[in-house]
Coordinates of C-alpha atoms in Angstrom, one line a residue:
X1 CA -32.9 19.1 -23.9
X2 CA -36.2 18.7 -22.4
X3 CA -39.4 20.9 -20.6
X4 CA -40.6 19.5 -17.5
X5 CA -43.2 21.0 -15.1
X6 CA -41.8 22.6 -12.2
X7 CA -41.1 21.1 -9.3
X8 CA -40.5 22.0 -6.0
X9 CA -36.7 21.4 -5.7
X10 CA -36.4 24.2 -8.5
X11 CA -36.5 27.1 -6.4
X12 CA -32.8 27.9 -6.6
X13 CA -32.3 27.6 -10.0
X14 CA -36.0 29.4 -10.7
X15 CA -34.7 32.3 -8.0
X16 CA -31.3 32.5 -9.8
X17 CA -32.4 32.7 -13.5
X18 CA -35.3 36.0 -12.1
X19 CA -32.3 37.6 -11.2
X20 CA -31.2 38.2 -14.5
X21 CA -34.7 40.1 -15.0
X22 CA -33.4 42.8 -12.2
X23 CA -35.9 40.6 -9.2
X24 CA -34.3 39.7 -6.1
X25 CA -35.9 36.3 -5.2
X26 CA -34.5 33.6 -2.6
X27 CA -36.1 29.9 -3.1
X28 CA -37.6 30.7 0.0
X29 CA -40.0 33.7 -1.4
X30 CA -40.1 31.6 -4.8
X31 CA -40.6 28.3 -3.0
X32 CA -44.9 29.4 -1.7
X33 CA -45.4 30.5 -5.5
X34 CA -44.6 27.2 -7.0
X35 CA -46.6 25.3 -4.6
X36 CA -49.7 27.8 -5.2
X37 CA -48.7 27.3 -9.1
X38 CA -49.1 23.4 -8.4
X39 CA -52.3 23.5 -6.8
X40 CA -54.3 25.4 -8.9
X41 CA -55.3 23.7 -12.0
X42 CA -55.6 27.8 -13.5
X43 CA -51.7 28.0 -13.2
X44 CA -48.8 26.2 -15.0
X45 CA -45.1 26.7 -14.8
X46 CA -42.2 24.8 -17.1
X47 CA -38.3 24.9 -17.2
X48 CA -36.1 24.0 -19.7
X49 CA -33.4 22.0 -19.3
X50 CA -30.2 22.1 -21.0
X51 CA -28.5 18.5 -22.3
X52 CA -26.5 18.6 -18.4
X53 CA -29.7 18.6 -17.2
X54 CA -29.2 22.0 -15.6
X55 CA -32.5 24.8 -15.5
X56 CA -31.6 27.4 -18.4
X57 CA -35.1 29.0 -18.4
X58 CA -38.2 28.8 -17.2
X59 CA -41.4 30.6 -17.7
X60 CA -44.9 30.7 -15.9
X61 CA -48.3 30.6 -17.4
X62 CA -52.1 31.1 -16.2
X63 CA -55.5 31.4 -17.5
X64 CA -57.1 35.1 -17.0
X65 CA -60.5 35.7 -16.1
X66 CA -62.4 39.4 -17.2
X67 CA -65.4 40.5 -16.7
X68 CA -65.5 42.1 -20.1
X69 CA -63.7 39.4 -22.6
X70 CA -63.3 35.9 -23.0
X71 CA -60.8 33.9 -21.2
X72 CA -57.1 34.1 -22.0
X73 CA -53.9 32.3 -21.1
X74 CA -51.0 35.2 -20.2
X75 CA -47.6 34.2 -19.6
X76 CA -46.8 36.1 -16.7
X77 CA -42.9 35.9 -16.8
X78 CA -40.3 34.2 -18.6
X79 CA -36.1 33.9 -18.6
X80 CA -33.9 32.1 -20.4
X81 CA -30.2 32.3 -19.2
X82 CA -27.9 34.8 -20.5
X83 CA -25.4 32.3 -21.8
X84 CA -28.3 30.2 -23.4
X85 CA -30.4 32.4 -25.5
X86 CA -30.8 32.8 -29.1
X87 CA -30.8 28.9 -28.9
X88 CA -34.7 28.7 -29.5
X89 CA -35.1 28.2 -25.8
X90 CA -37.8 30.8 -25.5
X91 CA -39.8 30.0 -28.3
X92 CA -39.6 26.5 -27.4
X93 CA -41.1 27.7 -24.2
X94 CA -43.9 29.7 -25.6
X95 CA -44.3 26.9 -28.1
X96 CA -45.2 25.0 -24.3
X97 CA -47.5 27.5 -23.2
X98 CA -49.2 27.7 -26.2
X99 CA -50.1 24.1 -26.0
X100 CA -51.2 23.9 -22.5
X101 CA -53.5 26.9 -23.1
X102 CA -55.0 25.4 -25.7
X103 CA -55.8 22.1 -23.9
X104 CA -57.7 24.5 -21.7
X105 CA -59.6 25.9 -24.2
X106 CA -58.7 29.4 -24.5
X107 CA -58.5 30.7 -28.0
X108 CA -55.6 33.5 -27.4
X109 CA -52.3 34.1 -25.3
X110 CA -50.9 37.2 -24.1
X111 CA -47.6 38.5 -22.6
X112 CA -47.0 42.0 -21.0
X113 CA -43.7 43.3 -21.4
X114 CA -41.8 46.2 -20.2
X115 CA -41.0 48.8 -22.8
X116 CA -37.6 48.9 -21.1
X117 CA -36.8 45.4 -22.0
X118 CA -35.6 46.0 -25.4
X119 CA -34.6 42.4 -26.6
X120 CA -37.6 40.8 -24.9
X121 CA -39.8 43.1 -27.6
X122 CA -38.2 42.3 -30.2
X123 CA -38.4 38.2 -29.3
X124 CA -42.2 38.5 -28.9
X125 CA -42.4 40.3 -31.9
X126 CA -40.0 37.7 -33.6
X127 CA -42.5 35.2 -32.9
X128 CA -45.7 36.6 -34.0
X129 CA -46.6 38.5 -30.8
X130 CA -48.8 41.4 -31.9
X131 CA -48.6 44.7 -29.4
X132 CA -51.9 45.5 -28.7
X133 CA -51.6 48.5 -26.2
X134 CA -49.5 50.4 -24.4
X135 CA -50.3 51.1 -20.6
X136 CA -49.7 51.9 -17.6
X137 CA -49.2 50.3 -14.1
X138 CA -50.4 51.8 -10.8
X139 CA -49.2 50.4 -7.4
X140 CA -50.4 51.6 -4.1
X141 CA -49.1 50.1 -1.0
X142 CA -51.9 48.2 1.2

């Protein structure tokens, strides 16, 4: 068991574990993201690999800039494989993040997640994830 960066040559794997989350990614629309997630220094992304060496999660981190509050890392999404969890995978994951944001200097982590996503809730909760707010997100097409 081991957490690596990602690389490049993840893409399937990466695509295949989002669409467990309901996404529909290719490599080739997750491929552009993990290069832009390797070239800025603001960005991070790990997997987790199982003892076969095979990608059983993965999760992607960054630092967030406001206007009104201090710098924050937020882990913007997260999957462990259905057949793999409630392994420690996640938290071992988090436990990653947690670490990289502090070597950046920010003092507090955050994670969004859908109220529909029952079990993910309850993990953050699980490990000391505080809910903060409840809101709401507005999309308008460009």
């Amino acid at each position: 068991m081991q957490i690596r960066p990602i690389h490049e040559e993840d893409a399937v794997d990466v695509a295949m574990l989002a669409k467990q989350l309901g996404y529909n990614p290719t490599a080739q629309t997750v491929l552009p993201n993990i290069h832009a997630i390797l070239e800025n220094p603001a960005h991070q992304a790990f997997v987790y690999l199982n003892e076969q060496e095979q990608i059983v999660g993965w999760v992607h981190v960054f630092v967030a800039l406001r206007l009104g509050s201090l710098p924050f890392a937020e882990i913007s999404g997260m999957v462990v494989d259905q057949d793999s969890q409630n392994q420690g995978i996640g938290r071992a994951l988090v436990k990653q993040c947690r670490h990289w944001a502090t070597s950046r200097g920010v003092g507090e982590i955050r994670v969004r997640c859908d109220s529909t996503r029952e079990q993910a809730n309850q993990f953050y909760q699980h490990i000391k994830f505080k809910q903060r707010k409840t809101q709401r997100v507005f999309v308008r097409d460009l």
